[in-house]
Amino acid sequence: MSQDRVIEADSNDTYPAQTVKMIFVAILVCHVAVDALAALLPSTLGLLEVRLSMTPKQSAWLLGMGSLFSGLAQPICAFVSDRLSTRQLAVFGMLLSALGIGSLGLAGGLVSLTLIYAVGMIGVGMFHPVGAATIGELRRHARTSAVSIFFVSGMVGGVAGAFLWPRLLSSATGFQWLPMTMVFGLLLVIFLQRNISLLAPVHVAKHNLSDQSAPKIEWAMMAILYTAAAVRFSVNMALLYLYVRWAEGCVLAEHQDWSPGQVATAAAPLVGNFNAATLIGMALGGVFAGLLIRPGKEKWPMVLVPIGFAPLIGWFPYAPLEISYLLAVAGGIGFASMIPVSIAFAQHLMPRHTNLASGLMMGGAWSIAVIGPRCAEIGVAQLGMPITFVLTAIALALSGIISIRL
């Protein structure tokens, strides 16, 4: 690459408009693809459970492992990116996610499936903090809305993946064709690399010193943001597991003589529909949160939105199927609309470490969500489906109560 193609860092005024546009497009398109890949296993968990003869406990742990692998990768990747002043880990993350998720159909057992899934989800985790930080840095004066656009692009990918994967992979040869997605992923890796490399290395923004607070206050508020985010993500992962069991229960109620394989195949599109509805709610919440919540006004939305939407999650198992889709949308709004707000808030609190701030609010909190599916599995087994949904709703309300301390 010639030296004159590299853009000077840290002042948005030095970025040519066309370059900024292409960087945005590259990051957003790759975010769509990454989150579409990440939606594969949650949306086809029942199919994989039958395919590899997994128990409900094993599938719950596998689903939770995805958040752990992705979650731990994010703050680590963010820290390394800040220390090395590089954005290239986002490119490597795109590569790993394509290779890992695209190889899930090659797994012959639980161990190999877990290892392959780990590679893919580590890649998913590596991409997110650098992508979010880059988007935020390119729009420092409209950071919340910019991060919201990034967030919504991921939801678009998640909705597409949740809708398509169960339908594509429920056929007898579906998993055999899955590795073909790696070709498309590699093309996106090249596209992202060509554009993100136009940015100069990340440096400290010396012109933005007014964006800093006392370190002690920053870390105290970061701890509150992190805890609330971890609870919200745990609710998210618990719902992904509950959707699988709820959909299979709906199918089994009508076809009691069906085999587990038949039930899982019939339930997979229904699971995908629930996931897609939830992701639509997440996207809607992210859009309106970015548009309506101004910097410095984050506290009460972060308190009231989770508390207000929590009862709708508790209503889910009591509602007719048509209404349950609307409740899934409401659940997505309740636990996810504050995600871009918390990311932008954290970047504001840590202006010299925006990659790390993004990583903590996404992956760092996401890693705690490994407990979500397992808690849901225990709840269903010990207390039943309706009570488990109610407890999940209470957890969402708790995330709002925690935010009162902001």
Coordinates of C-alpha atoms in Angstrom, one line a residue:
M1 CA 0.0 0.0 0.0
S2 CA 1.4 3.4 -0.9
Q3 CA 2.1 5.8 1.9
D4 CA -0.2 8.6 0.5
R5 CA -3.3 6.3 0.9
V6 CA -2.9 6.2 4.7
I7 CA -5.2 8.7 6.5
E8 CA -3.9 10.7 9.4
A9 CA -5.2 9.6 12.7
D10 CA -7.3 11.2 15.4
S11 CA -9.0 14.0 13.7
N12 CA -12.2 13.3 11.8
D13 CA -11.6 16.4 9.6
T14 CA -8.6 14.6 8.0
Y15 CA -10.6 11.6 6.8
P16 CA -11.8 12.1 3.2
A17 CA -15.6 11.6 3.1
Q18 CA -15.4 8.7 0.6
T19 CA -12.9 6.9 2.8
V20 CA -15.0 7.3 5.9
K21 CA -18.0 6.0 4.0
M22 CA -16.2 2.9 2.7
I23 CA -14.8 2.1 6.2
F24 CA -18.3 2.4 7.6
V25 CA -19.7 0.1 4.9
A26 CA -17.0 -2.4 5.4
I27 CA -17.4 -2.6 9.1
L28 CA -21.2 -2.7 8.9
V29 CA -21.4 -5.4 6.2
C30 CA -18.9 -7.5 8.1
H31 CA -20.9 -7.0 11.3
V32 CA -24.0 -8.3 9.5
A33 CA -22.1 -11.4 8.4
V34 CA -20.5 -12.0 11.8
D35 CA -23.8 -11.9 13.7
A36 CA -25.5 -14.0 11.0
L37 CA -22.9 -16.6 11.6
A38 CA -23.2 -16.3 15.4
A39 CA -27.0 -16.9 15.1
L40 CA -26.4 -20.4 13.6
L41 CA -26.0 -22.5 16.7
P42 CA -28.7 -20.9 18.8
S43 CA -31.2 -21.2 16.0
T44 CA -30.3 -24.8 15.2
L45 CA -29.5 -26.1 18.7
G46 CA -32.3 -28.7 18.6
L47 CA -31.1 -30.1 15.2
L48 CA -27.5 -30.3 16.5
E49 CA -28.7 -31.9 19.8
V50 CA -30.4 -34.7 17.8
R51 CA -27.5 -34.9 15.2
L52 CA -24.9 -35.5 17.9
S53 CA -27.1 -37.2 20.6
M54 CA -26.6 -34.4 23.1
T55 CA -28.5 -34.2 26.4
P56 CA -30.4 -31.0 27.3
K57 CA -27.7 -30.3 29.9
Q58 CA -24.9 -30.6 27.3
S59 CA -26.7 -28.4 24.8
A60 CA -27.3 -25.8 27.5
W61 CA -23.6 -25.7 28.3
L62 CA -22.7 -25.6 24.6
L63 CA -24.9 -22.6 24.1
G64 CA -23.5 -20.9 27.1
M65 CA -19.9 -21.7 25.9
G66 CA -20.5 -19.5 22.9
S67 CA -21.0 -16.4 25.1
L68 CA -18.0 -17.4 27.1
F69 CA -15.6 -17.9 24.2
S70 CA -16.9 -14.7 22.5
G71 CA -17.1 -12.8 25.7
L72 CA -13.5 -13.5 26.9
A73 CA -12.1 -12.8 23.5
Q74 CA -13.5 -9.3 23.4
P75 CA -11.8 -7.5 26.3
I76 CA -8.5 -9.4 25.6
C77 CA -8.7 -8.4 22.0
A78 CA -9.6 -4.9 22.9
F79 CA -6.7 -4.6 25.4
V80 CA -4.2 -5.9 22.8
S81 CA -5.7 -3.6 20.1
D82 CA -5.2 -0.6 22.4
R83 CA -1.7 -1.6 23.4
L84 CA -0.5 -2.3 19.9
S85 CA -2.5 0.6 18.3
T86 CA -4.0 -1.7 15.7
R87 CA -7.4 -2.5 14.2
Q88 CA -6.2 -5.7 12.4
L89 CA -7.7 -8.0 15.0
A90 CA -11.1 -7.1 13.6
V91 CA -10.0 -8.6 10.3
F92 CA -8.6 -11.7 12.0
G93 CA -11.9 -12.0 13.9
M94 CA -13.9 -12.0 10.7
L95 CA -11.6 -14.7 9.4
L96 CA -12.0 -17.0 12.4
S97 CA -15.7 -16.6 12.6
A98 CA -16.1 -17.6 9.0
L99 CA -13.8 -20.6 9.3
G100 CA -15.2 -21.7 12.7
I101 CA -18.9 -21.4 12.1
G102 CA -18.6 -22.6 8.6
S103 CA -17.0 -25.8 9.9
L104 CA -19.7 -26.8 12.4
G105 CA -21.2 -29.3 10.0
L106 CA -17.9 -31.2 10.0
A107 CA -18.1 -32.0 13.8
G108 CA -18.5 -35.7 14.5
G109 CA -19.1 -35.4 18.3
L110 CA -19.6 -33.0 21.2
V111 CA -15.9 -32.4 21.8
S112 CA -15.1 -31.6 18.2
L113 CA -18.3 -29.4 17.9
T114 CA -17.2 -27.5 21.0
L115 CA -13.7 -26.9 19.7
I116 CA -14.9 -25.7 16.3
Y117 CA -17.6 -23.6 17.9
A118 CA -15.0 -22.1 20.2
V119 CA -12.9 -21.0 17.2
G120 CA -15.8 -19.4 15.5
M121 CA -17.1 -17.6 18.6
I122 CA -13.6 -16.3 19.5
G123 CA -13.6 -14.8 16.0
V124 CA -17.0 -13.2 16.6
G125 CA -15.7 -11.8 19.9
M126 CA -12.5 -10.4 18.3
F127 CA -14.4 -8.5 15.7
H128 CA -16.8 -6.6 17.9
P129 CA -14.8 -4.2 20.1
V130 CA -12.6 -3.0 17.4
G131 CA -15.5 -2.5 15.0
A132 CA -17.6 -0.6 17.6
A133 CA -14.6 1.5 18.7
T134 CA -13.7 2.4 15.1
I135 CA -17.3 3.4 14.4
G136 CA -17.4 5.5 17.6
E137 CA -14.1 7.2 16.9
L138 CA -15.1 8.2 13.3
R139 CA -18.2 9.9 14.8
R140 CA -17.0 11.2 18.2
H141 CA -19.6 14.0 18.3
A142 CA -22.4 11.6 17.5
R143 CA -21.0 8.5 19.2
T144 CA -24.2 7.1 20.6
S145 CA -26.1 7.2 17.3
A146 CA -23.0 5.8 15.4
V147 CA -22.7 2.9 17.8
S148 CA -26.4 2.3 17.5
I149 CA -26.0 2.0 13.7
F150 CA -23.3 -0.5 14.3
F151 CA -25.4 -2.4 16.8
V152 CA -28.4 -2.5 14.5
S153 CA -26.3 -3.8 11.6
G154 CA -25.5 -6.8 13.8
M155 CA -29.2 -7.3 14.6
V156 CA -30.0 -7.3 10.9
G157 CA -27.4 -10.1 10.5
G158 CA -28.8 -11.9 13.5
V159 CA -32.4 -11.8 12.2
A160 CA -31.3 -13.0 8.8
G161 CA -29.3 -15.9 10.4
A162 CA -32.1 -16.8 12.8
F163 CA -34.6 -17.0 10.0
L164 CA -32.5 -18.7 7.3
W165 CA -30.3 -21.2 9.2
P166 CA -33.1 -23.5 10.5
R167 CA -34.6 -23.6 7.1
L168 CA -31.4 -24.2 5.3
L169 CA -30.0 -26.8 7.7
S170 CA -33.1 -28.8 8.5
S171 CA -32.7 -30.8 5.3
A172 CA -30.8 -34.0 5.2
T173 CA -27.8 -32.4 3.3
G174 CA -28.0 -29.0 4.9
F175 CA -24.9 -29.3 7.1
Q176 CA -22.9 -30.7 4.3
W177 CA -23.3 -27.4 2.4
L178 CA -22.4 -25.3 5.4
P179 CA -18.6 -25.1 4.6
M180 CA -19.5 -23.1 1.4
T181 CA -20.1 -20.1 3.7
M182 CA -16.4 -19.9 4.3
V183 CA -15.8 -18.7 0.7
F184 CA -18.1 -15.7 1.2
G185 CA -16.5 -15.1 4.6
L186 CA -13.0 -14.9 3.0
L187 CA -14.2 -12.4 0.4
L188 CA -15.4 -10.2 3.3
V189 CA -12.1 -10.5 5.0
I190 CA -10.4 -9.1 2.0
F191 CA -13.0 -6.3 1.7
L192 CA -12.5 -5.4 5.4
Q193 CA -8.7 -5.5 5.2
R194 CA -8.5 -3.2 2.2
N195 CA -10.6 -0.5 3.9
I196 CA -9.7 -0.6 7.6
S197 CA -6.0 -0.5 6.7
L198 CA -6.6 3.0 5.2
L199 CA -6.8 4.3 8.8
A200 CA -3.6 5.2 10.6
P201 CA -2.8 3.4 13.9
V202 CA -4.9 4.3 16.9
H203 CA -3.4 7.0 19.0
V204 CA -4.5 9.0 22.1
A205 CA -6.9 11.8 21.2
K206 CA -5.1 14.7 22.8
H207 CA -7.6 17.2 21.6
N208 CA -10.4 15.6 23.7
L209 CA -9.1 16.0 27.2
S210 CA -12.4 17.4 28.4
D211 CA -13.9 13.9 27.8
Q212 CA -12.2 12.5 30.9
S213 CA -13.4 12.2 34.5
A214 CA -11.6 11.3 37.7
P215 CA -10.4 7.7 37.3
K216 CA -12.0 6.6 40.6
I217 CA -15.4 7.8 39.4
E218 CA -14.9 6.2 36.0
W219 CA -14.1 2.8 37.4
A220 CA -17.0 2.9 39.8
M221 CA -19.4 3.7 37.1
M222 CA -17.8 1.2 34.7
A223 CA -18.4 -1.5 37.4
I224 CA -22.1 -0.6 37.5
L225 CA -22.4 -0.5 33.7
Y226 CA -20.6 -3.9 33.5
T227 CA -22.8 -5.6 36.1
A228 CA -26.0 -4.4 34.5
A229 CA -24.8 -5.4 31.1
A230 CA -23.9 -8.9 32.4
V231 CA -27.3 -9.4 33.8
R232 CA -29.0 -8.3 30.5
F233 CA -26.8 -10.6 28.5
S234 CA -27.6 -13.5 30.8
V235 CA -31.3 -12.8 30.2
N236 CA -30.6 -12.9 26.5
M237 CA -28.9 -16.3 26.6
A238 CA -31.5 -17.8 28.9
L239 CA -34.2 -16.8 26.5
L240 CA -32.3 -18.5 23.6
Y241 CA -32.4 -21.7 25.5
L242 CA -36.0 -21.3 26.6
Y243 CA -37.2 -20.7 23.0
V244 CA -35.8 -24.1 22.0
R245 CA -37.6 -26.0 24.8
W246 CA -40.8 -23.9 24.4
A247 CA -40.9 -24.6 20.6
E248 CA -40.3 -28.3 21.1
G249 CA -43.0 -28.4 23.7
C250 CA -45.4 -26.8 21.3
V251 CA -44.7 -29.3 18.6
L252 CA -44.7 -32.3 21.0
A253 CA -48.1 -31.2 22.3
E254 CA -49.6 -31.7 18.8
H255 CA -47.5 -34.7 17.8
Q256 CA -46.9 -36.8 20.9
D257 CA -45.9 -39.9 18.9
W258 CA -43.1 -38.1 17.0
S259 CA -39.4 -39.0 17.5
P260 CA -37.0 -36.5 19.0
G261 CA -35.5 -35.9 15.5
Q262 CA -38.9 -35.2 14.0
V263 CA -39.8 -32.8 16.9
A264 CA -36.4 -31.0 16.6
T265 CA -36.8 -30.6 12.8
A266 CA -40.3 -29.2 13.1
A267 CA -39.4 -26.9 16.0
A268 CA -36.3 -25.4 14.4
P269 CA -38.1 -22.9 12.2
L270 CA -40.3 -21.9 15.2
V271 CA -37.1 -21.3 17.2
G272 CA -35.7 -19.3 14.4
N273 CA -38.8 -17.2 14.3
F274 CA -38.6 -16.5 18.1
N275 CA -34.9 -15.6 17.7
A276 CA -35.6 -13.3 14.7
A277 CA -38.5 -11.6 16.6
T278 CA -36.2 -11.0 19.6
L279 CA -33.5 -9.6 17.3
I280 CA -36.0 -7.3 15.6
G281 CA -36.8 -5.9 19.1
M282 CA -33.1 -5.5 19.8
A283 CA -32.7 -3.6 16.6
L284 CA -35.7 -1.4 17.2
G285 CA -34.6 -0.7 20.7
G286 CA -31.0 0.1 19.6
V287 CA -32.2 2.5 16.9
F288 CA -34.6 4.5 19.1
A289 CA -32.1 4.5 22.0
G290 CA -29.5 6.0 19.8
L291 CA -31.8 8.6 18.4
L292 CA -33.6 9.6 21.6
I293 CA -31.1 9.4 24.4
R294 CA -28.6 12.2 24.6
P295 CA -25.2 12.1 26.3
G296 CA -25.5 12.7 30.0
K297 CA -29.1 11.5 30.0
E298 CA -28.4 7.7 30.1
K299 CA -29.3 6.9 33.7
W300 CA -33.1 6.8 33.8
P301 CA -33.6 5.0 30.4
M302 CA -31.2 2.3 31.7
V303 CA -33.2 2.0 34.8
L304 CA -36.8 2.2 33.5
V305 CA -36.6 0.3 30.2
P306 CA -35.6 -3.1 31.6
I307 CA -38.0 -2.7 34.5
G308 CA -40.9 -1.7 32.2
F309 CA -40.4 -4.5 29.7
A310 CA -39.6 -7.3 32.2
P311 CA -43.3 -8.2 32.8
L312 CA -43.8 -9.0 29.1
I313 CA -41.1 -11.7 29.3
G314 CA -42.9 -13.2 32.2
W315 CA -46.1 -13.3 30.2
F316 CA -44.5 -15.2 27.4
P317 CA -45.5 -18.8 28.4
Y318 CA -49.1 -17.8 29.1
A319 CA -49.7 -16.0 25.8
P320 CA -51.1 -17.5 22.5
L321 CA -48.4 -18.2 19.9
E322 CA -49.2 -15.1 17.8
I323 CA -48.9 -12.9 20.8
S324 CA -45.7 -14.6 21.9
Y325 CA -43.9 -13.3 18.8
L326 CA -44.8 -9.7 19.9
L327 CA -43.6 -10.5 23.4
A328 CA -40.3 -11.8 21.9
V329 CA -39.9 -8.4 20.2
A330 CA -40.6 -6.7 23.5
G331 CA -38.1 -8.8 25.3
G332 CA -35.4 -7.9 22.8
I333 CA -36.2 -4.2 23.4
G334 CA -36.1 -4.7 27.1
F335 CA -32.7 -6.3 27.4
A336 CA -30.9 -4.9 24.4
S337 CA -31.9 -1.3 23.7
M338 CA -29.5 -0.1 26.4
I339 CA -26.5 -2.0 24.9
P340 CA -25.4 0.7 22.4
V341 CA -26.1 3.3 25.1
S342 CA -23.8 1.5 27.6
I343 CA -21.1 1.1 25.0
A344 CA -21.1 4.8 24.1
F345 CA -21.2 5.7 27.8
A346 CA -18.3 3.5 28.5
Q347 CA -16.3 4.9 25.6
H348 CA -17.0 8.4 27.1
L349 CA -15.7 7.3 30.5
M350 CA -12.6 5.8 29.0
P351 CA -11.7 8.0 26.0
R352 CA -8.1 6.8 25.9
H353 CA -9.1 3.2 25.8
T354 CA -12.2 3.0 23.6
N355 CA -11.4 -0.5 22.4
L356 CA -11.2 -1.8 26.0
A357 CA -14.3 0.1 26.9
S358 CA -16.2 -1.5 24.1
G359 CA -14.8 -4.9 24.9
L360 CA -15.9 -4.7 28.5
M361 CA -19.4 -3.6 27.7
M362 CA -19.9 -6.3 25.0
G363 CA -17.7 -9.3 25.4
G364 CA -16.6 -8.8 29.0
A365 CA -20.2 -8.7 30.1
W366 CA -21.2 -11.3 27.5
S367 CA -18.8 -13.9 29.0
I368 CA -20.8 -13.9 32.3
A369 CA -23.9 -14.9 30.3
V370 CA -22.5 -18.4 30.1
I371 CA -24.7 -19.0 33.2
G372 CA -27.9 -18.0 31.4
P373 CA -28.7 -21.2 29.5
R374 CA -27.6 -23.4 32.3
C375 CA -29.8 -21.5 34.8
A376 CA -32.7 -21.8 32.4
E377 CA -32.1 -25.5 31.9
I378 CA -32.1 -26.0 35.7
G379 CA -35.2 -23.9 36.0
V380 CA -37.1 -25.8 33.4
A381 CA -36.2 -29.1 35.0
Q382 CA -36.8 -28.2 38.6
L383 CA -39.5 -25.5 38.5
G384 CA -41.2 -25.7 35.1
M385 CA -41.3 -23.5 32.0
P386 CA -43.6 -20.7 33.2
I387 CA -41.8 -20.1 36.5
T388 CA -38.5 -20.0 34.6
F389 CA -39.7 -17.3 32.3
V390 CA -40.9 -15.3 35.3
L391 CA -37.5 -15.6 37.0
T392 CA -35.9 -14.5 33.8
A393 CA -38.1 -11.4 33.8
I394 CA -37.1 -10.7 37.4
A395 CA -33.5 -10.8 36.3
L396 CA -34.1 -8.3 33.6
A397 CA -35.8 -5.9 36.1
L398 CA -32.8 -6.4 38.4
S399 CA -30.5 -5.0 35.7
G400 CA -32.5 -1.8 35.8
I401 CA -32.4 -1.6 39.6
I402 CA -28.6 -1.9 39.5
S403 CA -28.4 1.1 37.1
I404 CA -30.0 3.4 39.7
R405 CA -26.5 3.8 41.1
L406 CA -25.2 5.4 37.9

